[in-house]
PDB file of C-alpha atoms in Angstrom:
ATOM      1  CA  MET A   1       2.972  -5.498  26.565  1.00 75.00           C
ATOM      2  CA  SER A   2       2.463  -6.922  23.067  1.00 82.00           C
ATOM      3  CA  LEU A   3       1.956  -4.673  20.056  1.00 84.00           C
ATOM      4  CA  SER A   4      -1.683  -5.710  19.723  1.00 88.00           C
ATOM      5  CA  ALA A   5      -2.301  -4.889  23.406  1.00 89.00           C
ATOM      6  CA  GLN A   6      -0.617  -1.501  22.986  1.00 92.00           C
ATOM      7  CA  LEU A   7      -2.709  -0.660  19.936  1.00 93.00           C
ATOM      8  CA  LEU A   8      -5.875  -1.838  21.669  1.00 94.00           C
ATOM      9  CA  ALA A   9      -5.177   0.480  24.588  1.00 94.00           C
ATOM     10  CA  LYS A  10      -4.319   3.358  22.240  1.00 95.00           C
ATOM     11  CA  HIS A  11      -7.244   3.140  19.824  1.00 96.00           C
ATOM     12  CA  PHE A  12      -9.931   1.491  21.957  1.00 97.00           C
ATOM     13  CA  PRO A  13      -9.853   3.018  25.449  1.00 96.00           C
ATOM     14  CA  VAL A  14     -12.965   2.709  27.605  1.00 95.00           C
ATOM     15  CA  GLU A  15     -14.590   5.825  26.184  1.00 97.00           C
ATOM     16  CA  VAL A  16     -14.276   4.380  22.650  1.00 97.00           C
ATOM     17  CA  ILE A  17     -15.029   0.682  23.169  1.00 97.00           C
ATOM     18  CA  LEU A  18     -17.982   1.171  25.537  1.00 97.00           C
ATOM     19  CA  PRO A  19     -20.304   2.915  23.024  1.00 97.00           C
ATOM     20  CA  LEU A  20     -19.418   0.271  20.413  1.00 97.00           C
ATOM     21  CA  ALA A  21     -20.171  -2.511  22.887  1.00 97.00           C
ATOM     22  CA  GLN A  22     -23.505  -0.944  23.778  1.00 97.00           C
ATOM     23  CA  LYS A  23     -24.465  -0.434  20.142  1.00 97.00           C
ATOM     24  CA  TYR A  24     -23.636  -4.007  19.113  1.00 97.00           C
ATOM     25  CA  ASP A  25     -24.512  -5.699  22.409  1.00 97.00           C
ATOM     26  CA  PHE A  26     -21.229  -7.312  23.421  1.00 97.00           C
ATOM     27  CA  ASP A  27     -19.186  -7.335  26.612  1.00 96.00           C
ATOM     28  CA  PRO A  28     -16.316  -4.820  26.232  1.00 95.00           C
ATOM     29  CA  ASN A  29     -14.274  -6.927  28.684  1.00 94.00           C
ATOM     30  CA  ASN A  30     -14.766 -10.203  26.788  1.00 94.00           C
ATOM     31  CA  ARG A  31     -11.252 -11.657  26.518  1.00 92.00           C
ATOM     32  CA  ALA A  32     -11.779 -13.329  23.165  1.00 92.00           C
ATOM     33  CA  ILE A  33     -13.258 -10.204  21.575  1.00 94.00           C
ATOM     34  CA  ARG A  34     -10.504  -7.983  22.967  1.00 94.00           C
ATOM     35  CA  HIS A  35      -7.844 -10.380  21.720  1.00 93.00           C
ATOM     36  CA  LEU A  36      -9.343 -10.509  18.224  1.00 94.00           C
ATOM     37  CA  LEU A  37      -9.794  -6.742  18.100  1.00 96.00           C
ATOM     38  CA  GLY A  38      -6.197  -6.199  19.189  1.00 94.00           C
ATOM     39  CA  ARG A  39      -4.953  -8.609  16.529  1.00 93.00           C
ATOM     40  CA  ALA A  40      -7.137  -6.938  13.898  1.00 94.00           C
ATOM     41  CA  THR A  41      -5.751  -3.508  14.760  1.00 95.00           C
ATOM     42  CA  SER A  42      -2.197  -4.834  14.711  1.00 93.00           C
ATOM     43  CA  GLU A  43      -2.699  -6.337  11.237  1.00 89.00           C
ATOM     44  CA  LEU A  44      -4.263  -3.121   9.958  1.00 92.00           C
ATOM     45  CA  VAL A  45      -1.379  -0.984  11.191  1.00 89.00           C
ATOM     46  CA  ARG A  46       1.310  -3.461  10.162  1.00 84.00           C
ATOM     47  CA  HIS A  47       0.088  -3.689   6.576  1.00 80.00           C
ATOM     48  CA  ALA A  48      -0.824  -0.023   6.183  1.00 73.00           C
ATOM     49  CA  ALA A  49       2.353   0.861   4.320  1.00 52.00           C
ATOM     50  CA  LYS A  50       2.676  -2.398   2.370  1.00 54.00           C
ATOM     51  CA  THR A  51       1.727  -3.006  -1.238  1.00 52.00           C
ATOM     52  CA  ASP A  52       0.956  -6.281  -2.962  1.00 56.00           C
ATOM     53  CA  SER A  53       4.187  -6.144  -4.984  1.00 63.00           C
ATOM     54  CA  VAL A  54       5.714  -8.858  -7.150  1.00 69.00           C
ATOM     55  CA  GLU A  55       8.531  -9.187  -4.610  1.00 72.00           C
ATOM     56  CA  GLN A  56       6.066  -9.618  -1.754  1.00 71.00           C
ATOM     57  CA  ARG A  57       4.108 -12.244  -3.682  1.00 73.00           C
ATOM     58  CA  ARG A  58       7.315 -14.196  -4.328  1.00 80.00           C
ATOM     59  CA  GLU A  59       8.213 -14.072  -0.643  1.00 81.00           C
ATOM     60  CA  ASP A  60       4.707 -15.158   0.361  1.00 80.00           C
ATOM     61  CA  LYS A  61       4.858 -18.045  -2.124  1.00 84.00           C
ATOM     62  CA  LYS A  62       8.198 -19.171  -0.694  1.00 87.00           C
ATOM     63  CA  GLU A  63       6.891 -19.134   2.879  1.00 86.00           C
ATOM     64  CA  LEU A  64       3.656 -20.935   1.998  1.00 86.00           C
ATOM     65  CA  GLU A  65       5.522 -23.674   0.137  1.00 88.00           C
ATOM     66  CA  LYS A  66       7.802 -24.074   3.159  1.00 87.00           C
ATOM     67  CA  ALA A  67       4.757 -24.359   5.443  1.00 85.00           C
ATOM     68  CA  LEU A  68       3.292 -27.073   3.195  1.00 85.00           C
ATOM     69  CA  ARG A  69       6.537 -29.077   3.381  1.00 86.00           C
ATOM     70  CA  HIS A  70       6.520 -28.832   7.173  1.00 81.00           C
ATOM     71  CA  LEU A  71       2.889 -29.905   7.200  1.00 79.00           C
ATOM     72  CA  GLU A  72       3.668 -32.994   5.142  1.00 79.00           C
ATOM     73  CA  ARG A  73       6.363 -33.999   7.643  1.00 77.00           C
ATOM     74  CA  LEU A  74       3.943 -33.411  10.500  1.00 70.00           C
ATOM     75  CA  GLU A  75       1.379 -35.666   8.818  1.00 68.00           C
ATOM     76  CA  ARG A  76       3.894 -38.473   8.487  1.00 69.00           C
ATOM     77  CA  SER A  77       5.300 -38.304  12.029  1.00 65.00           C
ATOM     78  CA  PRO A  78       2.269 -39.313  14.138  1.00 56.00           C
ATOM     79  CA  LYS A  79       1.469 -42.094  11.662  1.00 55.00           C
ATOM     80  CA  ALA A  80       4.929 -43.583  12.131  1.00 50.00           C
ATOM     81  CA  ALA A  81       4.759 -43.661  15.947  1.00 50.00           C
ATOM     82  CA  ASP A  82       1.913 -43.487  18.435  1.00 52.00           C
ATOM     83  CA  VAL A  83       3.450 -40.413  20.045  1.00 53.00           C
ATOM     84  CA  TRP A  84       0.201 -39.332  21.726  1.00 50.00           C
ATOM     85  CA  HIS A  85      -0.819 -42.850  22.794  1.00 52.00           C
ATOM     86  CA  GLY A  86      -3.962 -42.637  20.704  1.00 49.00           C
ATOM     87  CA  PHE A  87      -5.267 -39.348  22.064  1.00 49.00           C
ATOM     88  CA  VAL A  88      -4.779 -35.676  21.262  1.00 47.00           C
ATOM     89  CA  PRO A  89      -4.914 -33.157  24.143  1.00 47.00           C
ATOM     90  CA  VAL A  90      -7.277 -30.870  22.260  1.00 45.00           C
ATOM     91  CA  GLN A  91      -7.367 -28.236  24.974  1.00 44.00           C
ATOM     92  CA  ASP A  92      -3.610 -27.731  24.595  1.00 44.00           C
ATOM     93  CA  LEU A  93      -3.344 -27.574  20.802  1.00 47.00           C
ATOM     94  CA  PRO A  94      -1.552 -24.380  19.749  1.00 45.00           C
ATOM     95  CA  LEU A  95      -3.046 -24.538  16.255  1.00 44.00           C
ATOM     96  CA  LEU A  96      -6.384 -23.076  17.286  1.00 43.00           C
ATOM     97  CA  LEU A  97      -7.144 -19.984  15.262  1.00 40.00           C
ATOM     98  CA  ARG A  98     -10.197 -18.899  17.218  1.00 44.00           C
ATOM     99  CA  LEU A  99     -10.355 -18.569  20.977  1.00 42.00           C
ATOM    100  CA  PRO A 100     -12.888 -20.517  23.039  1.00 44.00           C
ATOM    101  CA  ARG A 101     -15.419 -18.519  25.002  1.00 44.00           C
ATOM    102  CA  ASN A 102     -14.040 -20.020  28.209  1.00 49.00           C
ATOM    103  CA  PRO A 103     -10.242 -20.279  27.983  1.00 46.00           C
ATOM    104  CA  THR A 104     -10.230 -23.209  30.438  1.00 47.00           C
ATOM    105  CA  GLU A 105     -12.336 -25.372  28.117  1.00 47.00           C
ATOM    106  CA  PRO A 106     -11.699 -26.740  24.606  1.00 46.00           C
ATOM    107  CA  PRO A 107     -13.585 -25.026  21.780  1.00 47.00           C
ATOM    108  CA  GLN A 108     -16.938 -26.650  21.148  1.00 47.00           C
ATOM    109  CA  HIS A 109     -16.300 -27.176  17.454  1.00 48.00           C
ATOM    110  CA  LEU A 110     -13.187 -29.293  18.165  1.00 48.00           C
ATOM    111  CA  GLU A 111     -14.551 -31.486  20.945  1.00 49.00           C
ATOM    112  CA  HIS A 112     -14.989 -34.396  18.544  1.00 49.00           C
ATOM    113  CA  LEU A 113     -11.261 -34.538  17.729  1.00 50.00           C
ATOM    114  CA  LYS A 114     -10.315 -37.258  20.195  1.00 52.00           C
ATOM    115  CA  THR A 115      -7.728 -39.362  18.356  1.00 54.00           C
ATOM    116  CA  GLU A 116      -4.685 -38.575  16.288  1.00 52.00           C
ATOM    117  CA  SER A 117      -6.492 -39.863  13.209  1.00 58.00           C
ATOM    118  CA  ASP A 118      -9.355 -37.424  13.848  1.00 59.00           C
ATOM    119  CA  PHE A 119      -6.883 -34.584  14.240  1.00 57.00           C
ATOM    120  CA  LEU A 120      -4.974 -35.456  11.082  1.00 57.00           C
ATOM    121  CA  ASP A 121      -8.087 -35.983   8.983  1.00 60.00           C
ATOM    122  CA  THR A 122      -9.877 -32.872  10.203  1.00 64.00           C
ATOM    123  CA  GLY A 123      -7.419 -30.327  11.552  1.00 67.00           C
ATOM    124  CA  ILE A 124      -4.403 -30.749   9.307  1.00 69.00           C
ATOM    125  CA  THR A 125      -6.516 -31.362   6.219  1.00 70.00           C
ATOM    126  CA  ALA A 126      -8.331 -28.082   6.814  1.00 72.00           C
ATOM    127  CA  PHE A 127      -5.030 -26.292   7.368  1.00 74.00           C
ATOM    128  CA  ARG A 128      -3.639 -27.774   4.141  1.00 75.00           C
ATOM    129  CA  LYS A 129      -6.689 -26.506   2.250  1.00 76.00           C
ATOM    130  CA  TRP A 130      -6.152 -23.025   3.691  1.00 73.00           C
ATOM    131  CA  LEU A 131      -2.453 -23.045   2.706  1.00 78.00           C
ATOM    132  CA  LEU A 132      -3.281 -24.190  -0.827  1.00 80.00           C
ATOM    133  CA  THR A 133      -5.897 -21.441  -1.145  1.00 75.00           C
ATOM    134  CA  LYS A 134      -3.344 -18.831  -0.090  1.00 74.00           C
ATOM    135  CA  LEU A 135      -0.750 -20.311  -2.423  1.00 78.00           C
ATOM    136  CA  SER A 136      -3.138 -20.136  -5.391  1.00 76.00           C
ATOM    137  CA  GLN A 137      -3.755 -16.467  -4.600  1.00 68.00           C
ATOM    138  CA  VAL A 138      -0.083 -15.493  -4.671  1.00 70.00           C
ATOM    139  CA  THR A 139       0.700 -17.564  -7.779  1.00 74.00           C
ATOM    140  CA  ALA A 140      -2.207 -16.197  -9.800  1.00 61.00           C
ATOM    141  CA  GLU A 141      -1.716 -13.297 -12.174  1.00 59.00           C
ATOM    142  CA  PRO A 142      -1.607 -10.127 -10.068  1.00 57.00           C
ATOM    143  CA  GLY A 143      -4.592  -7.860 -10.408  1.00 54.00           C
ATOM    144  CA  ARG A 144      -5.282  -4.573  -8.735  1.00 57.00           C
ATOM    145  CA  PRO A 145      -3.246  -3.927  -5.558  1.00 60.00           C
ATOM    146  CA  ARG A 146      -5.016  -5.388  -2.514  1.00 70.00           C
ATOM    147  CA  ASN A 147      -5.634  -3.527   0.713  1.00 84.00           C
ATOM    148  CA  THR A 148      -4.163  -6.322   2.801  1.00 85.00           C
ATOM    149  CA  GLY A 149      -4.455  -4.482   6.107  1.00 89.00           C
ATOM    150  CA  LEU A 150      -8.167  -3.816   5.637  1.00 93.00           C
ATOM    151  CA  GLN A 151      -8.780  -7.397   4.531  1.00 91.00           C
ATOM    152  CA  ARG A 152      -6.979  -8.793   7.563  1.00 90.00           C
ATOM    153  CA  PHE A 153      -8.890  -6.455   9.876  1.00 95.00           C
ATOM    154  CA  THR A 154     -12.145  -7.574   8.284  1.00 95.00           C
ATOM    155  CA  GLU A 155     -11.230 -11.251   8.753  1.00 93.00           C
ATOM    156  CA  TYR A 156     -10.978 -10.660  12.495  1.00 94.00           C
ATOM    157  CA  MET A 157     -14.241  -8.729  12.501  1.00 96.00           C
ATOM    158  CA  GLU A 158     -15.894 -11.739  10.864  1.00 95.00           C
ATOM    159  CA  MET A 159     -14.601 -13.906  13.715  1.00 93.00           C
ATOM    160  CA  ILE A 160     -16.087 -11.551  16.300  1.00 95.00           C
ATOM    161  CA  TRP A 161     -19.387 -11.042  14.471  1.00 96.00           C
ATOM    162  CA  ALA A 162     -20.006 -14.643  13.404  1.00 93.00           C
ATOM    163  CA  ASP A 163     -18.194 -16.731  16.014  1.00 91.00           C
ATOM    164  CA  GLU A 164     -18.400 -14.681  19.194  1.00 93.00           C
ATOM    165  CA  LEU A 165     -21.724 -12.926  18.592  1.00 95.00           C
ATOM    166  CA  GLY A 166     -23.367 -15.610  16.449  1.00 94.00           C
ATOM    167  CA  ARG A 167     -24.611 -13.276  13.727  1.00 94.00           C
ATOM    168  CA  PRO A 168     -24.556 -13.701   9.921  1.00 93.00           C
ATOM    169  CA  PHE A 169     -21.617 -11.978   8.271  1.00 94.00           C
ATOM    170  CA  THR A 170     -23.307 -10.679   5.118  1.00 92.00           C
ATOM    171  CA  VAL A 171     -22.893  -7.671   2.869  1.00 90.00           C
ATOM    172  CA  ASP A 172     -25.146  -5.912   0.393  1.00 86.00           C
ATOM    173  CA  TYR A 173     -24.110  -2.960  -1.729  1.00 76.00           C
ATOM    174  CA  HIS A 174     -26.730  -0.466  -2.790  1.00 67.00           C
ATOM    175  CA  LYS A 175     -26.071   2.925  -4.361  1.00 60.00           C
ATOM    176  CA  GLY A 176     -22.558   3.161  -2.982  1.00 56.00           C
ATOM    177  CA  LYS A 177     -23.439   2.071   0.557  1.00 62.00           C
ATOM    178  CA  GLY A 178     -23.235  -1.122   2.565  1.00 68.00           C
ATOM    179  CA  THR A 179     -26.644  -2.036   3.930  1.00 79.00           C
ATOM    180  CA  THR A 180     -26.221  -4.865   6.468  1.00 92.00           C
ATOM    181  CA  PRO A 181     -25.599  -4.874  10.235  1.00 94.00           C
ATOM    182  CA  ALA A 182     -22.305  -6.678   9.606  1.00 95.00           C
ATOM    183  CA  PHE A 183     -21.185  -3.865   7.309  1.00 95.00           C
ATOM    184  CA  ASP A 184     -22.106  -1.254   9.944  1.00 95.00           C
ATOM    185  CA  PHE A 185     -20.138  -3.262  12.508  1.00 97.00           C
ATOM    186  CA  VAL A 186     -16.963  -3.381  10.401  1.00 97.00           C
ATOM    187  CA  ARG A 187     -17.222   0.316   9.533  1.00 96.00           C
ATOM    188  CA  ASP A 188     -17.765   1.367  13.160  1.00 97.00           C
ATOM    189  CA  MET A 189     -15.075  -0.909  14.581  1.00 98.00           C
ATOM    190  CA  ILE A 190     -12.417   0.335  12.178  1.00 97.00           C
ATOM    191  CA  SER A 191     -13.308   4.019  12.554  1.00 97.00           C
ATOM    192  CA  PRO A 192     -11.078   4.661  15.627  1.00 96.00           C
ATOM    193  CA  VAL A 193      -8.066   3.459  13.638  1.00 95.00           C
ATOM    194  CA  ALA A 194      -8.690   4.261   9.964  1.00 94.00           C
ATOM    195  CA  THR A 195     -11.296   5.754   7.641  1.00 93.00           C
ATOM    196  CA  PRO A 196     -11.667   3.555   4.561  1.00 92.00           C
ATOM    197  CA  THR A 197     -14.470   4.340   2.146  1.00 91.00           C
ATOM    198  CA  ASP A 198     -17.682   2.321   2.161  1.00 91.00           C
ATOM    199  CA  SER A 199     -16.733   0.738  -1.157  1.00 89.00           C
ATOM    200  CA  GLU A 200     -13.345  -0.321   0.246  1.00 91.00           C
ATOM    201  CA  ILE A 201     -15.045  -1.947   3.236  1.00 93.00           C
ATOM    202  CA  VAL A 202     -17.527  -3.726   0.977  1.00 91.00           C
ATOM    203  CA  SER A 203     -14.657  -5.010  -1.177  1.00 90.00           C
ATOM    204  CA  ALA A 204     -12.836  -6.300   1.903  1.00 92.00           C
ATOM    205  CA  MET A 205     -16.002  -7.991   3.177  1.00 93.00           C
ATOM    206  CA  ARG A 206     -16.611  -9.624  -0.187  1.00 91.00           C
ATOM    207  CA  PHE A 207     -13.021 -10.861  -0.193  1.00 90.00           C
ATOM    208  CA  VAL A 208     -13.417 -12.399   3.279  1.00 91.00           C
ATOM    209  CA  ILE A 209     -16.819 -13.905   2.471  1.00 90.00           C
ATOM    210  CA  GLY A 210     -15.437 -15.453  -0.712  1.00 87.00           C
ATOM    211  CA  GLU A 211     -12.323 -16.704   1.079  1.00 79.00           C
ATOM    212  CA  LEU A 212     -14.320 -18.363   3.857  1.00 72.00           C
ATOM    213  CA  GLY A 213     -17.139 -19.588   1.672  1.00 64.00           C
ATOM    214  CA  THR A 214     -19.563 -17.744   3.948  1.00 44.00           C
ATOM    215  CA  HIS A 215     -23.176 -17.304   2.796  1.00 40.00           C
ATOM    216  CA  LYS A 216     -23.824 -13.811   1.551  1.00 39.00           C
ATOM    217  CA  LYS A 217     -26.779 -11.899   0.269  1.00 39.00           C
TER     218      LYS A 217
END
């Protein structure tokens, strides 16, 4: 059993996940939601003891630069030879970051990627943009230490709330409290694992919203 599956079973047994599912109207047995929740919990636990140190930023920068070099080679390879005979098997691509609702079908938002050119122009370009964003974050002057675990957990909650449940991931901060359904969702979903303050959750949500370019109130 994977670490994320172990943590899901430990922190979200039936008696915990069922009331949350009823409150927020989702299927507690939904495979995509369970996978994302398990990954979120794993990231939260894994980063709990880490700090955003200078050494860690250097290591992150090194790995991101390596990923960009690999990406450049990947971009060149399909252009040099028609290795996929003009088509990309979208349903088999391992680069998908968000699970389809039906695991036997390709995600709806990638159905238009039919040729290698489409894949390179859309998929790899988007991935490059994400890598460059991350690289700019680790090369910028360090500010206050980040709660990486909470931010990662919140990223997965955004995927569940926005992608799986189709609801706007927004946050509003009034007199020390978050005041949106999305904020309540993040706070309730993290409560079986950790107890961050409302202001810490709001900060993590603002970070995720800014990172994704999501509309916020």
